[in-house]
Amino acid sequence: MRNMFADAPRTSLTAIYWAFLLYLLLPLTLMMAMSFKDANFVAFPIGDWTLDWYAKVMQDKQFLEACLYSVMIAAASTLAATTLGTWIAMLIVAEGIKGQVIIFALACLPAVVPGMISAISLRIFISTIDMPTGTAAIILGHTVHAVPFVVVMALTRLRSMPGNLVDAARDLGADSIVAFFRVTLPYLGPALVGGMIFCVLLSIDDFVRTFFLGGYRPTLPMLIFAKVQGGMSPEINAMATLVLVVTAAVGLYAEYMTRRARTR
Amino acid sequence: MQPVVQFDNVTKSYGKHVAVENLNLSIEAGKFVTLLGPSGCGKSTSLRMLGGFETPNSGRILLGGKDVTRVPPNKRNVNIVFQDYALFPHMSIAKNIAFGLELKGFDNQHIHRRVSELLELVQLQDYAKRLPSELSGGQRQRVALMRALAPDPEVLLLDEPLSALDAKLRQQMQIELKSIQEKTGKTFMFVTHDQEEALTMSDTIVVMNKGRIEQMGDPNTLYGRPGSVFVANFIGETNLLRSTVVGTEGDQAALNWNGVTIKAAQGGLTPKAGDHLYVVLRPEAIHCSAAEPESGNRIKGKIRQRVFKGNHTSLSVEVGDGTMLNALVHPADVSQLNGEEIWVGWKPETTTVIPDRHAHN
């Protein structure tokens, strides 16, 4: 007869997995459920259901403005980070450049420096150079944070690129700039799209840097933070649910893109 | 006639390693020229220097009479077919071929016409819109060839383009390459370490070794009259018999090999009695028989190994003091060679001699 405990490690592993999923999804599910509650405070029982909170959120000018502001900052910092990150990655794989390991280490540093430290140092930096807090400062902060992720993704793709593709382009009459835009960049394409979406998510999500570098105009996380301080309401749940759904969709798409980049 | 490519005393070294040393080479227009040699002999470096991807340390490279030594690759009228094809993975076949034409500034109509013409030449018209990843190895090979031919280069450079293909396809592509070269009348400079490829396709073979030209000539000459032990060993299979010259008779030399007197064609040398020479004896020149041959060179030997190869049998025959001779025997003749003891015979005019360089130094 089989020992009934033979499967114990396997069973416990499965149990831990399900427990983790529950732990991950339960708070999110509760938050979403509460956003449909037809009452003014967040607590069980839910009783009646409604979509009023969503209607209210969609008419909330503050919320819409904060969304727009966040998206604008994300777009600007993503563009800057992608350009910088690609350039640094090219530098790291280029022949005949010294200190490539150091460049790589420096490029990756912002990803590991704690957000708080990075935010404070950036704040000190901008006041030293007399830069006002606000949009430009936030974009600067988000760009610095996002560059390492672009570098790593671009680098992975560049290292898998056959070395003679650029040679072939040069051989067929392309100078190094044409070869970059017509061969290297399209080859990097999928990795860069993945990296850019990651940058967008990092920027939208960022609170600490924005808090230290921002002016009076709130980004989305700052607005939600301010509203939570005024007390929980299902309206905040509705806001958070919207943000969650949109970012999850974007994140999944990014994952799909990078997966495709790896298999192609 | 003005040669299309000239290497004028070209030397290229990487640190202490000399890849190409004082290379002097002229290539005539319209010829299929092969640089042949083992890896590290400098053949690929020479090709990359002509392509513009390496700059010589000294010497000049002329293309159509013009000095291009320091001209960047995009400004030279030569194109390379790379070893692993280097097709642009994100472009369709037609776009790949059109790449060089676009950069030369041709109008769309001309490009379109040229691309379809080239696709037709290799029967890939139906694949124009596909991506390189959707093609087989042989098809990719053809596309790479057409992409390099499209801008109408003065010389087409081919860097071991067949090495990634399997044996059968490789043979087929050899014939196709040669026929494309003849159809287009282009100068092909082909780099390979495969002597069979070189023999099959080339008008001229340049055998390279350790950064220098070992010997240059048409396939027949290189096979029939190798100028050095290296060439004799590298091209085809061969038996080398180190012998001492006894005397000369007409255009033949009489030699002493391990106490046996053999005769050999002098191969343009003027040997004197006492010189040491290698006799080059190709396996297919040997005739094996049970009875002693009446004329020509003959040595008694013992069969040590028989390897059946389908259209022939390869015999290892031990002669004299343990020297092994490799001989090819026709299937019809094998049945007569039942016993271990046989006679190995060959005609003096089917062999040639090579000086033993070490003996002179």
XYZ file of C-alpha atoms in Angstrom:
625
model
C 0.000 0.000 0.000
C 1.191 3.491 -0.699
C 2.372 5.587 2.136
C -0.242 8.298 2.554
C 2.480 10.798 3.466
C 4.518 10.215 0.314
C 2.740 13.062 -1.401
C 3.073 15.438 1.548
C 5.772 17.739 0.095
C 3.844 18.056 -3.112
C 0.527 18.643 -1.378
C 1.984 21.291 0.916
C 3.584 23.039 -2.046
C 0.217 23.183 -3.790
C -1.430 24.428 -0.596
C 1.154 27.204 -0.218
C 0.575 28.213 -3.800
C -3.165 28.557 -3.315
C -2.687 30.369 -0.006
C -0.381 32.830 -1.776
C -2.892 33.419 -4.543
C -5.604 34.054 -1.959
C -3.364 36.466 -0.083
C -2.576 38.252 -3.334
C -6.079 38.469 -4.714
C -8.321 38.825 -1.654
C -7.426 42.460 -0.806
C -7.781 43.470 -4.442
C -11.102 41.674 -4.726
C -12.377 43.364 -1.556
C -11.307 46.759 -2.866
C -13.099 46.138 -6.155
C -16.211 44.817 -4.432
C -16.455 47.884 -2.222
C -16.363 50.177 -5.242
C -19.769 48.835 -6.227
C -21.300 49.378 -2.785
C -24.317 51.651 -2.571
C -23.378 53.376 0.704
C -21.004 56.041 1.941
C -18.567 54.031 4.030
C -16.316 51.076 3.303
C -17.431 48.081 5.369
C -19.419 44.844 5.214
C -22.195 44.003 4.605
C -22.448 45.429 1.127
C -26.241 45.305 0.808
C -27.145 47.232 -2.370
C -24.938 47.474 -5.478
C -24.368 50.525 -7.669
C -22.228 52.015 -10.419
C -22.725 55.534 -9.063
C -19.222 55.762 -7.681
C -17.776 55.148 -11.121
C -20.019 57.816 -12.601
C -18.848 60.166 -9.910
C -15.188 59.374 -10.535
C -15.592 59.930 -14.257
C -17.052 63.387 -13.576
C -14.391 64.246 -11.007
C -12.327 66.976 -12.648
C -9.512 66.629 -10.127
C -9.223 62.920 -10.886
C -9.221 63.396 -14.649
C -6.649 66.157 -14.452
C -4.413 64.070 -12.207
C -4.711 61.183 -14.690
C -3.746 63.397 -17.575
C -0.830 64.868 -15.621
C 0.442 61.410 -14.682
C 0.198 60.190 -18.255
C 2.036 63.259 -19.528
C 4.859 62.788 -17.026
C 5.003 59.071 -17.842
C 5.223 59.776 -21.569
C 7.965 62.367 -21.202
C 10.089 60.350 -18.767
C 9.623 57.175 -20.832
C 10.795 58.907 -23.976
C 13.831 60.311 -22.190
C 14.646 57.049 -20.405
C 14.302 54.959 -23.578
C 16.590 57.243 -25.555
C 19.171 57.380 -22.784
C 18.898 53.680 -21.937
C 19.293 52.561 -25.559
C 22.281 54.838 -25.983
C 23.927 53.489 -22.818
C 23.245 49.891 -23.890
C 24.854 50.584 -27.287
C 27.846 52.053 -25.479
C 28.182 48.951 -23.307
C 28.252 46.534 -26.246
C 30.369 48.781 -28.488
C 33.903 47.699 -29.273
C 36.891 49.651 -28.105
C 35.288 51.573 -25.244
C 36.957 51.354 -21.885
C 35.211 50.957 -18.546
C 32.123 49.233 -19.908
C 31.624 47.353 -16.649
C 31.643 50.649 -14.759
C 29.160 52.201 -17.192
C 26.891 49.210 -16.700
C 27.165 49.373 -12.894
C 26.425 53.104 -12.868
C 23.512 52.688 -15.256
C 21.956 50.058 -13.000
C 22.530 51.922 -9.741
C 19.249 53.900 -9.750
C 17.303 50.631 -9.804
C 18.773 49.490 -6.491
C 19.059 52.786 -4.604
C 16.095 52.983 -2.163
C 13.372 55.300 -3.491
C 13.520 57.504 -0.428
C 17.286 58.068 -0.686
C 17.026 58.707 -4.403
C 14.157 61.159 -3.854
C 15.963 63.129 -1.134
C 19.218 63.307 -3.093
C 17.368 64.480 -6.200
C 15.560 67.116 -4.125
C 18.886 68.377 -2.758
C 20.324 68.280 -6.260
C 17.579 70.368 -7.870
C 17.663 72.977 -5.138
C 21.454 73.189 -5.541
C 21.110 73.981 -9.229
C 18.160 76.279 -8.523
C 15.689 74.158 -10.419
C 12.124 74.657 -9.198
C 10.087 71.688 -8.012
C 7.361 70.670 -10.423
C 6.889 68.962 -13.748
C 10.482 69.138 -15.019
C 11.892 67.902 -11.726
C 9.429 64.998 -11.564
C 10.265 63.975 -15.134
C 13.970 64.099 -14.273
C 13.424 61.899 -11.213
C 11.308 59.342 -13.066
C 13.776 59.208 -15.958
C 16.714 58.434 -13.685
C 14.711 55.672 -12.053
C 13.575 54.115 -15.347
C 16.887 54.141 -17.285
C 18.310 50.923 -15.733
C 15.290 48.904 -16.823
C 15.629 50.073 -20.414
C 19.386 49.407 -20.336
C 18.940 45.836 -19.125
C 16.206 45.007 -21.647
C 18.009 46.625 -24.574
C 21.262 44.960 -23.565
C 19.732 41.488 -23.452
C 18.382 41.957 -26.946
C 21.584 43.538 -28.280
C 23.661 40.635 -26.993
C 21.495 38.180 -28.920
C 21.888 40.199 -32.117
C 24.104 38.550 -34.751
C 27.223 40.701 -34.912
C 27.334 40.850 -38.676
C 23.851 42.361 -39.210
C 25.321 45.827 -38.825
C 28.326 44.769 -40.936
C 25.912 43.636 -43.649
C 24.114 46.985 -43.585
C 27.423 48.856 -43.740
C 28.552 46.606 -46.568
C 25.409 47.416 -48.543
C 26.090 51.131 -48.323
C 24.645 52.295 -45.001
C 26.675 54.658 -42.845
C 26.608 53.966 -39.121
C 23.585 56.211 -38.467
C 21.471 54.645 -41.223
C 22.560 51.191 -40.048
C 21.408 52.057 -36.517
C 17.983 53.322 -37.530
C 17.264 50.721 -40.201
C 18.768 47.590 -38.648
C 19.694 47.898 -34.970
C 16.631 49.847 -33.835
C 14.055 47.581 -35.549
C 15.887 44.591 -34.094
C 15.661 46.155 -30.623
C 12.012 47.077 -31.245
C 10.169 44.431 -29.226
C 12.520 44.810 -26.256
C 12.162 48.587 -26.350
C 8.365 48.435 -26.459
C 8.455 46.165 -23.404
C 10.919 48.479 -21.695
C 8.828 51.542 -22.485
C 5.675 50.052 -21.034
C 7.648 49.177 -17.930
C 8.845 52.785 -17.726
C 5.259 54.039 -18.009
C 4.115 51.773 -15.196
C 7.044 52.771 -12.985
C 6.286 56.437 -13.567
C 2.525 56.206 -12.994
C 3.116 54.178 -9.840
C 5.835 56.401 -8.391
C 4.909 58.195 -5.209
C 8.048 58.935 -3.207
C 10.035 60.736 -5.920
C 6.964 62.646 -7.076
C 6.199 63.643 -3.485
C 9.649 65.162 -2.986
C 10.016 66.719 -6.417
C 6.454 67.759 -7.198
C 4.805 71.149 -7.001
C 1.161 71.849 -6.197
C -0.293 69.928 -9.114
C -1.016 66.361 -7.915
C -0.256 63.256 -9.925
C -2.633 60.308 -9.619
C -0.954 58.568 -6.635
C -0.654 61.905 -4.829
C -4.331 62.667 -5.399
C -5.399 59.264 -4.110
C -3.115 59.674 -1.111
C -4.655 63.056 -0.332
C -8.166 61.649 -0.649
C -7.403 58.672 1.603
C -6.236 61.077 4.312
C -9.680 62.643 4.178
C -11.231 59.247 4.968
C -12.013 56.099 2.943
C -14.947 56.168 0.604
C -16.111 53.816 -2.160
C -15.182 56.579 -4.603
C -11.514 55.957 -3.850
C -12.109 52.248 -4.357
C -13.596 52.971 -7.762
C -10.617 55.146 -8.675
C -8.165 52.505 -7.533
C -10.051 49.792 -9.407
C -9.876 51.782 -12.634
C -6.148 52.349 -12.202
C -5.618 48.673 -11.383
C -7.479 47.423 -14.449
C -5.698 49.773 -16.834
C -2.195 49.153 -15.459
C -2.730 45.381 -15.314
C -3.791 45.378 -18.958
C -0.764 47.438 -19.953
C 1.550 45.252 -17.854
C 0.238 42.042 -19.377
C 0.712 43.476 -22.842
C 4.309 44.368 -21.974
C 4.951 40.853 -20.760
C 3.494 39.489 -23.995
C 5.730 41.772 -26.065
C 8.934 40.825 -24.232
C 8.037 37.152 -24.416
C 7.626 37.466 -28.152
C 10.929 39.320 -28.367
C 12.657 36.474 -26.590
C 11.251 33.720 -28.769
C 11.733 35.467 -32.097
C 44.311 43.747 -68.628
C 43.958 45.693 -65.418
C 43.245 43.376 -62.474
C 40.033 44.225 -60.591
C 41.542 43.565 -57.175
C 45.135 44.057 -56.114
C 46.682 43.413 -52.734
C 49.962 45.272 -52.728
C 52.296 44.080 -49.980
C 49.493 44.001 -47.419
C 50.271 43.127 -43.807
C 47.739 42.894 -40.995
C 48.592 41.959 -37.437
C 46.661 41.858 -34.188
C 49.124 42.605 -31.437
C 51.910 40.088 -31.877
C 49.857 37.773 -34.060
C 50.462 38.357 -37.759
C 47.277 37.408 -39.606
C 48.361 38.374 -43.110
C 51.977 38.911 -44.082
C 53.163 40.761 -47.198
C 50.238 39.611 -49.287
C 50.589 40.280 -53.006
C 47.642 39.136 -55.039
C 46.010 40.222 -58.282
C 42.568 39.051 -59.305
C 41.354 39.241 -62.879
C 37.854 40.459 -63.630
C 35.179 37.821 -64.200
C 37.039 35.029 -62.439
C 35.969 32.750 -59.631
C 38.891 32.986 -57.215
C 39.042 30.961 -54.017
C 41.173 31.694 -50.975
C 41.717 28.281 -49.469
C 43.392 27.400 -46.214
C 42.959 26.138 -42.665
C 41.361 28.382 -40.044
C 43.701 31.160 -38.999
C 45.568 31.216 -42.309
C 44.538 34.805 -43.021
C 41.962 34.148 -45.742
C 39.028 35.707 -43.875
C 41.128 38.649 -42.743
C 42.094 39.290 -46.371
C 38.441 39.220 -47.380
C 37.433 41.560 -44.548
C 40.217 43.954 -45.542
C 38.880 44.030 -49.081
C 35.366 44.549 -47.693
C 36.600 47.462 -45.592
C 36.023 45.925 -42.166
C 39.713 45.687 -41.321
C 42.469 48.168 -42.108
C 45.899 46.818 -43.069
C 48.898 47.835 -40.966
C 50.852 48.389 -44.147
C 50.464 47.974 -47.884
C 47.697 49.001 -50.240
C 44.494 47.476 -51.547
C 43.375 48.534 -54.997
C 39.888 48.057 -56.356
C 39.515 48.676 -60.075
C 42.852 50.481 -59.972
C 41.784 52.866 -57.173
C 43.371 52.805 -53.723
C 40.608 51.836 -51.269
C 42.843 50.884 -48.326
C 41.193 53.370 -45.983
C 37.762 53.726 -47.590
C 34.906 52.698 -45.233
C 32.807 49.652 -46.232
C 29.737 51.672 -47.249
C 31.787 53.608 -49.812
C 33.298 50.552 -51.557
C 31.800 48.844 -54.503
C 32.158 45.334 -53.086
C 29.552 43.256 -51.274
C 29.874 40.335 -48.913
C 27.850 37.165 -48.542
C 28.311 36.457 -44.854
C 28.899 33.058 -43.335
C 25.575 32.999 -41.477
C 23.880 35.093 -44.193
C 23.176 38.082 -41.885
C 19.763 38.649 -43.438
C 17.806 41.418 -41.727
C 15.247 39.461 -39.678
C 12.602 42.183 -39.623
C 12.552 42.749 -43.382
C 10.895 40.651 -46.061
C 13.031 38.877 -48.647
C 12.284 41.583 -51.228
C 13.147 44.332 -48.713
C 16.410 42.587 -47.871
C 17.428 42.499 -51.502
C 16.260 46.072 -52.076
C 18.293 47.418 -49.108
C 21.504 48.077 -51.006
C 19.646 49.465 -54.013
C 17.681 51.928 -51.861
C 20.879 53.219 -50.309
C 22.333 53.731 -53.753
C 19.395 56.012 -54.499
C 17.703 54.132 -57.318
C 14.056 54.964 -57.958
C 11.350 52.578 -56.786
C 10.531 51.301 -60.243
C 14.121 50.335 -60.935
C 14.452 48.691 -57.523
C 11.277 46.716 -58.022
C 12.404 45.483 -61.423
C 15.876 44.514 -60.228
C 14.528 42.680 -57.175
C 12.084 40.583 -59.199
C 14.781 39.871 -61.753
C 17.133 38.600 -59.044
C 14.423 36.597 -57.277
C 13.649 34.970 -60.579
C 17.303 34.067 -61.080
C 17.127 31.836 -57.993
C 13.446 30.888 -58.383
C 12.250 32.590 -55.228
C 9.612 34.862 -56.828
C 6.884 33.410 -54.609
C 8.811 34.157 -51.448
C 9.255 37.909 -51.912
C 6.947 38.826 -49.033
C 8.178 36.213 -46.553
C 10.518 36.867 -43.655
C 13.958 35.217 -43.605
C 12.898 33.062 -40.627
C 10.279 31.418 -42.863
C 12.874 30.157 -45.356
C 15.065 27.071 -45.416
C 18.848 27.276 -45.127
C 19.412 26.912 -48.843
C 16.816 29.558 -49.657
C 18.339 32.005 -47.166
C 21.685 31.352 -48.792
C 20.278 32.324 -52.170
C 18.670 35.467 -50.772
C 21.956 36.509 -49.152
C 23.664 35.995 -52.496
C 21.078 38.058 -54.357
C 21.153 40.819 -51.758
C 24.899 41.121 -52.215
C 24.643 40.994 -56.015
C 21.805 43.531 -56.228
C 23.899 46.741 -56.059
C 26.098 45.364 -58.855
C 29.416 45.224 -56.993
C 32.758 45.104 -58.774
C 33.661 42.031 -56.734
C 31.415 39.705 -54.773
C 33.031 38.430 -51.576
C 31.830 35.129 -50.143
C 32.914 34.248 -46.607
C 32.486 30.474 -46.198
C 28.837 30.811 -47.214
C 28.209 27.087 -47.573
C 29.533 25.912 -44.225
C 26.133 26.053 -42.503
C 24.469 23.747 -45.046
C 24.305 19.965 -44.974
C 26.491 17.951 -47.328
C 23.946 17.308 -50.072
C 22.701 20.893 -50.215
C 26.275 22.110 -50.165
C 27.112 20.199 -53.331
C 23.983 21.492 -55.025
C 24.801 25.080 -54.003
C 28.369 24.732 -55.323
C 27.038 24.032 -58.777
C 24.438 26.793 -58.477
C 27.022 29.331 -57.296
C 29.292 28.525 -60.182
C 26.458 28.836 -62.674
C 25.339 32.176 -61.195
C 28.907 33.418 -61.430
C 29.067 32.408 -65.075
C 25.639 33.902 -65.850
C 26.419 37.249 -64.226
C 30.069 37.396 -65.289
C 30.934 38.853 -61.882
C 34.260 38.452 -60.131
C 33.749 36.153 -57.144
C 36.231 35.989 -54.298
C 35.337 32.938 -52.264
C 36.848 32.035 -48.909
C 36.749 28.461 -47.646
C 38.652 25.809 -45.734
C 36.968 23.085 -47.777
C 39.261 21.894 -50.571
C 36.406 20.129 -52.346
C 34.451 23.392 -52.665
C 37.563 25.087 -53.982
C 38.238 22.398 -56.575
C 34.615 22.296 -57.755
C 34.035 25.983 -58.379
C 37.242 27.920 -58.825
C 39.040 29.263 -61.857
C 41.937 30.068 -59.580
C 42.721 28.734 -56.127
C 44.967 30.672 -53.770
C 46.204 28.353 -51.043
C 47.096 30.290 -47.904
C 48.991 29.177 -44.834
C 50.110 31.199 -41.835
C 49.272 34.532 -43.438
C 51.122 33.849 -46.673
C 50.270 32.522 -50.111
C 51.504 28.960 -50.319
C 50.600 28.373 -53.949
C 48.269 29.817 -56.537
C 46.921 28.243 -59.681
C 44.001 26.531 -61.371
C 42.519 23.448 -59.657
C 44.215 21.001 -62.046
C 47.668 22.403 -61.422
C 47.233 22.533 -57.667
C 46.023 18.956 -57.545
C 48.423 17.544 -60.090
C 51.505 19.577 -59.257
C 51.363 20.776 -55.653
C 54.342 23.000 -54.920
C 54.733 22.145 -51.269
C 54.024 19.418 -48.767
C 51.370 21.672 -47.221
C 49.469 22.030 -50.499
C 49.821 18.322 -51.319
C 48.351 17.410 -47.941
C 45.672 20.097 -47.936
C 44.254 19.449 -51.385
C 43.033 15.925 -51.800
C 44.436 12.831 -50.147
C 48.006 11.996 -50.807
C 50.902 9.646 -50.084
C 54.273 11.316 -49.667
C 57.418 9.251 -50.149
C 60.560 10.953 -48.914
C 63.309 9.848 -51.323
C 66.868 10.609 -52.326
C 67.750 11.489 -55.908
C 70.006 8.979 -57.634
C 70.065 10.470 -61.100
C 67.920 11.867 -63.919
C 66.781 10.378 -67.217
C 65.089 12.798 -69.627
C 62.280 14.510 -67.742
C 62.176 11.832 -65.079
C 64.209 11.456 -61.931
C 65.367 8.183 -60.484
C 65.050 8.082 -56.741
C 65.858 5.793 -53.913
C 63.075 5.206 -51.428
C 63.994 2.824 -48.595
C 66.199 0.797 -50.925
C 63.611 0.612 -53.715
C 64.360 2.520 -56.892
C 61.391 4.535 -58.160
C 60.982 6.982 -60.989
C 58.979 10.193 -60.969
C 58.240 13.168 -63.242
C 60.485 16.073 -62.263
C 57.647 18.577 -62.048
C 59.739 21.518 -63.225
C 62.489 20.961 -60.679
C 66.112 20.291 -61.579
C 67.126 17.758 -58.970
C 70.734 16.715 -58.463
C 71.957 13.399 -57.161
C 71.832 13.393 -53.371
C 68.879 15.847 -53.081
C 66.002 14.870 -50.871
C 62.573 15.039 -52.476
C 59.010 14.046 -51.687
C 57.239 11.976 -54.293
C 53.559 12.878 -54.417
C 51.531 9.762 -55.039
C 47.761 10.205 -55.199
C 45.686 7.213 -54.005
C 43.877 6.939 -57.350
C 47.198 6.717 -59.241
C 48.061 3.494 -57.486
C 47.249 0.190 -59.154
C 47.059 -2.788 -56.822
C 47.527 -6.319 -58.196
C 48.198 -9.828 -57.007
C 50.946 -10.419 -59.582
C 54.006 -8.235 -60.040
C 53.390 -5.507 -62.687
C 55.706 -5.675 -65.697
C 56.560 -2.005 -65.920
C 56.507 1.207 -63.911
C 57.209 1.620 -60.246
C 56.320 -1.313 -58.036
C 56.605 -2.153 -54.380
C 55.551 -5.244 -52.507
C 53.118 -4.642 -49.668
C 50.615 -6.098 -47.245
C 46.963 -5.064 -46.983
C 46.325 -3.839 -43.455
C 42.847 -2.385 -43.812
C 40.008 -2.390 -46.344
C 37.311 0.281 -46.170
C 34.325 -0.121 -48.471
C 33.197 3.290 -49.802
C 30.522 2.271 -52.291
C 31.980 3.315 -55.629
C 35.475 2.299 -54.557
C 37.367 0.546 -51.798
C 40.061 2.290 -49.858
C 43.038 0.112 -48.985
C 45.769 0.777 -46.455
C 48.845 -1.027 -47.689
C 51.935 -1.438 -45.547
C 55.124 -1.186 -47.593
C 58.732 -1.413 -46.571
C 59.449 -0.461 -43.004
C 55.871 0.150 -41.916
C 54.969 3.053 -44.205
C 51.269 3.026 -44.984
C 50.116 3.811 -48.509
C 46.524 4.776 -49.158
C 45.158 3.350 -52.422
C 41.794 3.485 -54.162
C 40.653 0.286 -55.806
C 37.829 -0.086 -58.268
C 35.119 -2.553 -57.098
C 35.882 -4.845 -60.068
C 39.519 -5.198 -58.992
C 38.951 -5.828 -55.301
C 37.920 -9.445 -55.816
C 41.385 -10.287 -57.175
C 43.038 -9.022 -54.024
C 42.114 -11.844 -51.691
C 45.485 -12.423 -50.144
C 47.297 -10.151 -47.778
C 50.397 -9.835 -49.963
C 49.973 -7.637 -53.031
C 51.912 -5.449 -55.417
C 51.513 -1.702 -55.431
C 52.359 -0.161 -58.774
C 52.076 3.225 -60.514
C 53.264 5.001 -63.606
C 56.088 7.550 -63.089
C 54.232 10.255 -65.070
C 51.265 10.191 -62.686
C 53.400 11.505 -59.849
C 55.297 14.668 -59.189
C 58.021 15.689 -56.768
C 58.249 18.400 -54.125
C 61.509 19.687 -52.681
C 62.092 18.830 -49.037
C 62.509 22.317 -47.611
C 63.930 21.145 -44.312
C 66.770 19.327 -46.038
C 67.958 22.560 -47.663
C 67.837 24.682 -44.525
